[in-house]
Tab-separated table of C-alpha atoms in Angstrom:
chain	number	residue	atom	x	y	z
A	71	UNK	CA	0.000	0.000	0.000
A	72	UNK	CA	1.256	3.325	-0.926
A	73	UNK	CA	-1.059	5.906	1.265
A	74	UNK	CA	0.868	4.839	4.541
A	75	UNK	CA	4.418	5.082	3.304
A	76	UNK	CA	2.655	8.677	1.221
A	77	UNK	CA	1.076	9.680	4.863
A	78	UNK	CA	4.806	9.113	6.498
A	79	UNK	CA	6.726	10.949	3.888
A	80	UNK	CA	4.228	13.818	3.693
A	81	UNK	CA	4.342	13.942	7.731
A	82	UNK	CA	8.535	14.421	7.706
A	83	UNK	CA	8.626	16.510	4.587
A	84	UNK	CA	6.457	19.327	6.133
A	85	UNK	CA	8.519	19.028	9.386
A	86	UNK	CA	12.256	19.251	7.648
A	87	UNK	CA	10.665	21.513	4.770
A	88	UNK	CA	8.528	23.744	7.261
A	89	UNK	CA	5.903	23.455	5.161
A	90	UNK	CA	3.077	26.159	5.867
A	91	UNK	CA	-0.362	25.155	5.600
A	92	UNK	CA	-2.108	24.264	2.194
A	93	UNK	CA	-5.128	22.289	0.533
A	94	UNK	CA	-3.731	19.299	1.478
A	95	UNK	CA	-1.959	19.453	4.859
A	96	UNK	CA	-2.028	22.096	7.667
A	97	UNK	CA	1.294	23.557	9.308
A	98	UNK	CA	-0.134	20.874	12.384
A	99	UNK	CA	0.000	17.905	10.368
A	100	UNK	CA	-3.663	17.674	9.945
A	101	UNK	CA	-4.562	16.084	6.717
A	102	UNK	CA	-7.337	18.112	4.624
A	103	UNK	CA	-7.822	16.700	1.487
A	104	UNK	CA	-10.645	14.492	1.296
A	105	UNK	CA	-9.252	12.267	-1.189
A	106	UNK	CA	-6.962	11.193	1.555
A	107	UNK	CA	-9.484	11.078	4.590
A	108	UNK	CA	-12.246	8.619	5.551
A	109	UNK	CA	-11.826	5.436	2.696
A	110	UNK	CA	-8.035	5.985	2.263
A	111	UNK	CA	-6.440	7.086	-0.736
A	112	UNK	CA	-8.558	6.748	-3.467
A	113	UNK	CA	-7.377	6.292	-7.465
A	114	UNK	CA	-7.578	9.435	-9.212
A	115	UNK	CA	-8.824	9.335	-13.245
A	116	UNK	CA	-5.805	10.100	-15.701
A	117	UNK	CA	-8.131	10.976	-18.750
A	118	UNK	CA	-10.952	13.472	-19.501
A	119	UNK	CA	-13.366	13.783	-22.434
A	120	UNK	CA	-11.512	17.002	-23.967
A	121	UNK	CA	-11.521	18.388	-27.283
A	122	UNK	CA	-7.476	18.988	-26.896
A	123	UNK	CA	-4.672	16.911	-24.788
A	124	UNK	CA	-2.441	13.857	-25.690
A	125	UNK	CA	-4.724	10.929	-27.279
A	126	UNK	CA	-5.064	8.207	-25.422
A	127	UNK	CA	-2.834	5.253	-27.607
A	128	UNK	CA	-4.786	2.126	-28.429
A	129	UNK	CA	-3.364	-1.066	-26.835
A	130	UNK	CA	-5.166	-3.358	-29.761
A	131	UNK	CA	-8.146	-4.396	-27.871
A	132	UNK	CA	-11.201	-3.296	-29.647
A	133	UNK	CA	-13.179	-3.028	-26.935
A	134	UNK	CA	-11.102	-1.561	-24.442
A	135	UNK	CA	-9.928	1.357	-27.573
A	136	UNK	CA	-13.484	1.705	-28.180
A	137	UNK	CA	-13.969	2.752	-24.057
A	138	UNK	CA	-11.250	5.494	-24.860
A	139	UNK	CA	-12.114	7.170	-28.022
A	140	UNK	CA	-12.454	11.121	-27.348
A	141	UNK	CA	-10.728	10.517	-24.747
A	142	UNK	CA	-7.094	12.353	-23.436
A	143	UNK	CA	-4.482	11.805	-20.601
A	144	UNK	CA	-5.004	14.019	-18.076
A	145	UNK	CA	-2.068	17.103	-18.113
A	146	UNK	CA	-1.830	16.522	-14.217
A	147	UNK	CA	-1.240	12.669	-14.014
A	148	UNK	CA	1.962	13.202	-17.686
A	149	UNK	CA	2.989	16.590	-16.137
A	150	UNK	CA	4.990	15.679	-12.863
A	151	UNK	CA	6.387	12.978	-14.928
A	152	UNK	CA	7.888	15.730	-17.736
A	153	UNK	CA	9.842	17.328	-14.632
A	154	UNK	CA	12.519	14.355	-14.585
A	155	UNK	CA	12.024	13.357	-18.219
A	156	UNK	CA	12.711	17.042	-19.304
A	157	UNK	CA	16.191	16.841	-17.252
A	158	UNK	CA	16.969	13.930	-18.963
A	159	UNK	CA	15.951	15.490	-22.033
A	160	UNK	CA	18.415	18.164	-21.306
A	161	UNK	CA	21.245	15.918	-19.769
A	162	UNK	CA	23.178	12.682	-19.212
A	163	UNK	CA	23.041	14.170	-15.814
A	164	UNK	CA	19.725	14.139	-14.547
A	165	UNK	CA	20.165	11.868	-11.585
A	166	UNK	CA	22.835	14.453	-10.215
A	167	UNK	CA	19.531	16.224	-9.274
A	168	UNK	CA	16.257	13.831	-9.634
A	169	UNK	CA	17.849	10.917	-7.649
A	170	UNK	CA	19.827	12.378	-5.107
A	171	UNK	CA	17.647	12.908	-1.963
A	172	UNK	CA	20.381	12.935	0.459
A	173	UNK	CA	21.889	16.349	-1.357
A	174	UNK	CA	19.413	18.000	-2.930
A	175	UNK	CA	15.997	20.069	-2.039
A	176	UNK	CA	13.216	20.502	-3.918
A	177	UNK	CA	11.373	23.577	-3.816
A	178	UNK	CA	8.117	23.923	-5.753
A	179	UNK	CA	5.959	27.063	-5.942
A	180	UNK	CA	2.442	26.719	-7.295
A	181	UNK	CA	0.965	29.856	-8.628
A	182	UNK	CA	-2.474	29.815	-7.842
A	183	UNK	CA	-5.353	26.653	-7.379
A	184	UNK	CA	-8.312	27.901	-9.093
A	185	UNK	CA	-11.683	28.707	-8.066
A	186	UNK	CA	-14.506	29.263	-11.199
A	187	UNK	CA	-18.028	29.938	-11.393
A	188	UNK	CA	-19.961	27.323	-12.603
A	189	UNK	CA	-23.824	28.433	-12.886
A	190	UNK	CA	-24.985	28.428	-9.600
A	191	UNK	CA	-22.020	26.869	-7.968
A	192	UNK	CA	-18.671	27.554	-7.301
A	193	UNK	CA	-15.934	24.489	-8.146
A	194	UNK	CA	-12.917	24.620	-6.535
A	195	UNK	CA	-9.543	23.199	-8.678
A	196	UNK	CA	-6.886	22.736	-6.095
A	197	UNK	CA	-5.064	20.363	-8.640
A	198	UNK	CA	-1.666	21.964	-8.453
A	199	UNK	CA	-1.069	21.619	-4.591
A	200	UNK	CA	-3.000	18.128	-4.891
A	201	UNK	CA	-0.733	16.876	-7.589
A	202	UNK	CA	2.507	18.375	-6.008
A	203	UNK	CA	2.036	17.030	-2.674
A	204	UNK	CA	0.220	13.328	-3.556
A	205	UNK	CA	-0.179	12.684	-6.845
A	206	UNK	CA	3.657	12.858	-7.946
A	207	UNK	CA	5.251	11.942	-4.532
A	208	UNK	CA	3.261	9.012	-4.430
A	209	UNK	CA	4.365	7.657	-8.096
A	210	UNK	CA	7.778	8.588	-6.976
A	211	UNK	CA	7.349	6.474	-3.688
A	212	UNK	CA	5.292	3.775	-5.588
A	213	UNK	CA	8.603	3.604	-8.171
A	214	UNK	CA	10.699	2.571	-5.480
A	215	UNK	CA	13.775	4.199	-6.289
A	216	UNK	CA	15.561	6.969	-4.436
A	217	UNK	CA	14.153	10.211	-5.774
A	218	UNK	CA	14.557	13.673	-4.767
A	219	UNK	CA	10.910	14.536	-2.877
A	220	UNK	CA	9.456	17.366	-2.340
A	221	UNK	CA	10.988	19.648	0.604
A	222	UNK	CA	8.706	22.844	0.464
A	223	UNK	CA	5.976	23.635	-1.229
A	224	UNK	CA	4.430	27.433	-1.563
A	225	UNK	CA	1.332	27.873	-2.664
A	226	UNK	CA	-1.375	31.300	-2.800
A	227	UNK	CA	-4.330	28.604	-1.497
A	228	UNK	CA	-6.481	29.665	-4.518
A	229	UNK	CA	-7.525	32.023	-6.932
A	230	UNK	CA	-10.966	33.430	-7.503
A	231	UNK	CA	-12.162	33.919	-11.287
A	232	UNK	CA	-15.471	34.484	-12.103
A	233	UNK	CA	-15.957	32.891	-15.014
A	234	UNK	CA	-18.170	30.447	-16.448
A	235	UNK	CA	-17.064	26.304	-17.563
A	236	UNK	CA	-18.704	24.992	-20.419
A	237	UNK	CA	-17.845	21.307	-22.453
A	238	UNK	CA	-15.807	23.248	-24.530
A	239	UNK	CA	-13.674	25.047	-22.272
């Protein structure tokens, strides 16, 4: 099971990072995020019905490729995964930095998680902090190998914008 070596991890990072409170963990340790309260971690969907986004590849069974048609991976489950491939992209290197915990610290900053109007109610997107602070360290953990995690994470909380969602947006 991943969620209690996640939990563990996520419980010492905020201590040696000093972590300040966010959508996902308070500065006390307290746990926020529902997707990590009550049943445990739960799996988290890697594609959406978008107009736009990477295609997800057929694996050559028709009925399974017929389930994904329209369908695209999810920017949030590929995009913590571009951070070491990019590196390694750039050079021969990358491990230098991506798999040297002992020596290095990872500092993220997230922008802004979103808040938008939709009709009547308002949907908060707290993706960024989610995905920097579950999402990857969990794959990372789940991997096995000795990456460099997360030390401190800053984050705004959110960002209101009034604006409306539609399909096509």
């Amino acid at each position: 099971m991943i969620q209690p070596k996640l939990v563990d991890w996520m419980q010492k990072a905020r201590l040696k990072g000093n972590w300040n409170s966010n959508p996902v963990i308070t500065d006390k340790g307290e746990i926020v995020e529902p997707r990590m309260l009550g049943e445990g971690l739960r799996p988290s969907a890697v594609t959406r019905d978008l107009k736009w986004g990477v295609e997800v590849p057929k694996i050559g069974n028709e009925e399974e490729d017929k389930a994904m048609e329209g369908k695209v991976i999810y920017v949030w489950f590929d995009a913590p995964i571009g951070y070491p491939s990019i590196t390694a992209t750039y050079t021969d290197k990358w491990r230098e930095w991506w798999h040297n915990p002992d020596n290095v610290e990872l500092y993220q900053f997230m922008g802004k998680d979103s808040e938008f109007d939709v009709g009547q109610k308002w949907m908060v997107l707290m993706v960024d902090v989610y995905f920097h602070t579950v999402l990857f360290p969990a794959m990372l953990i789940g991997d096995g190998r000795p990456w460099t995690m997360l030390h401190n994470i800053s984050s705004t909380r959110k960002l209101h914008i009034p604006r409306t969602i539609t399909a096509d947006n």
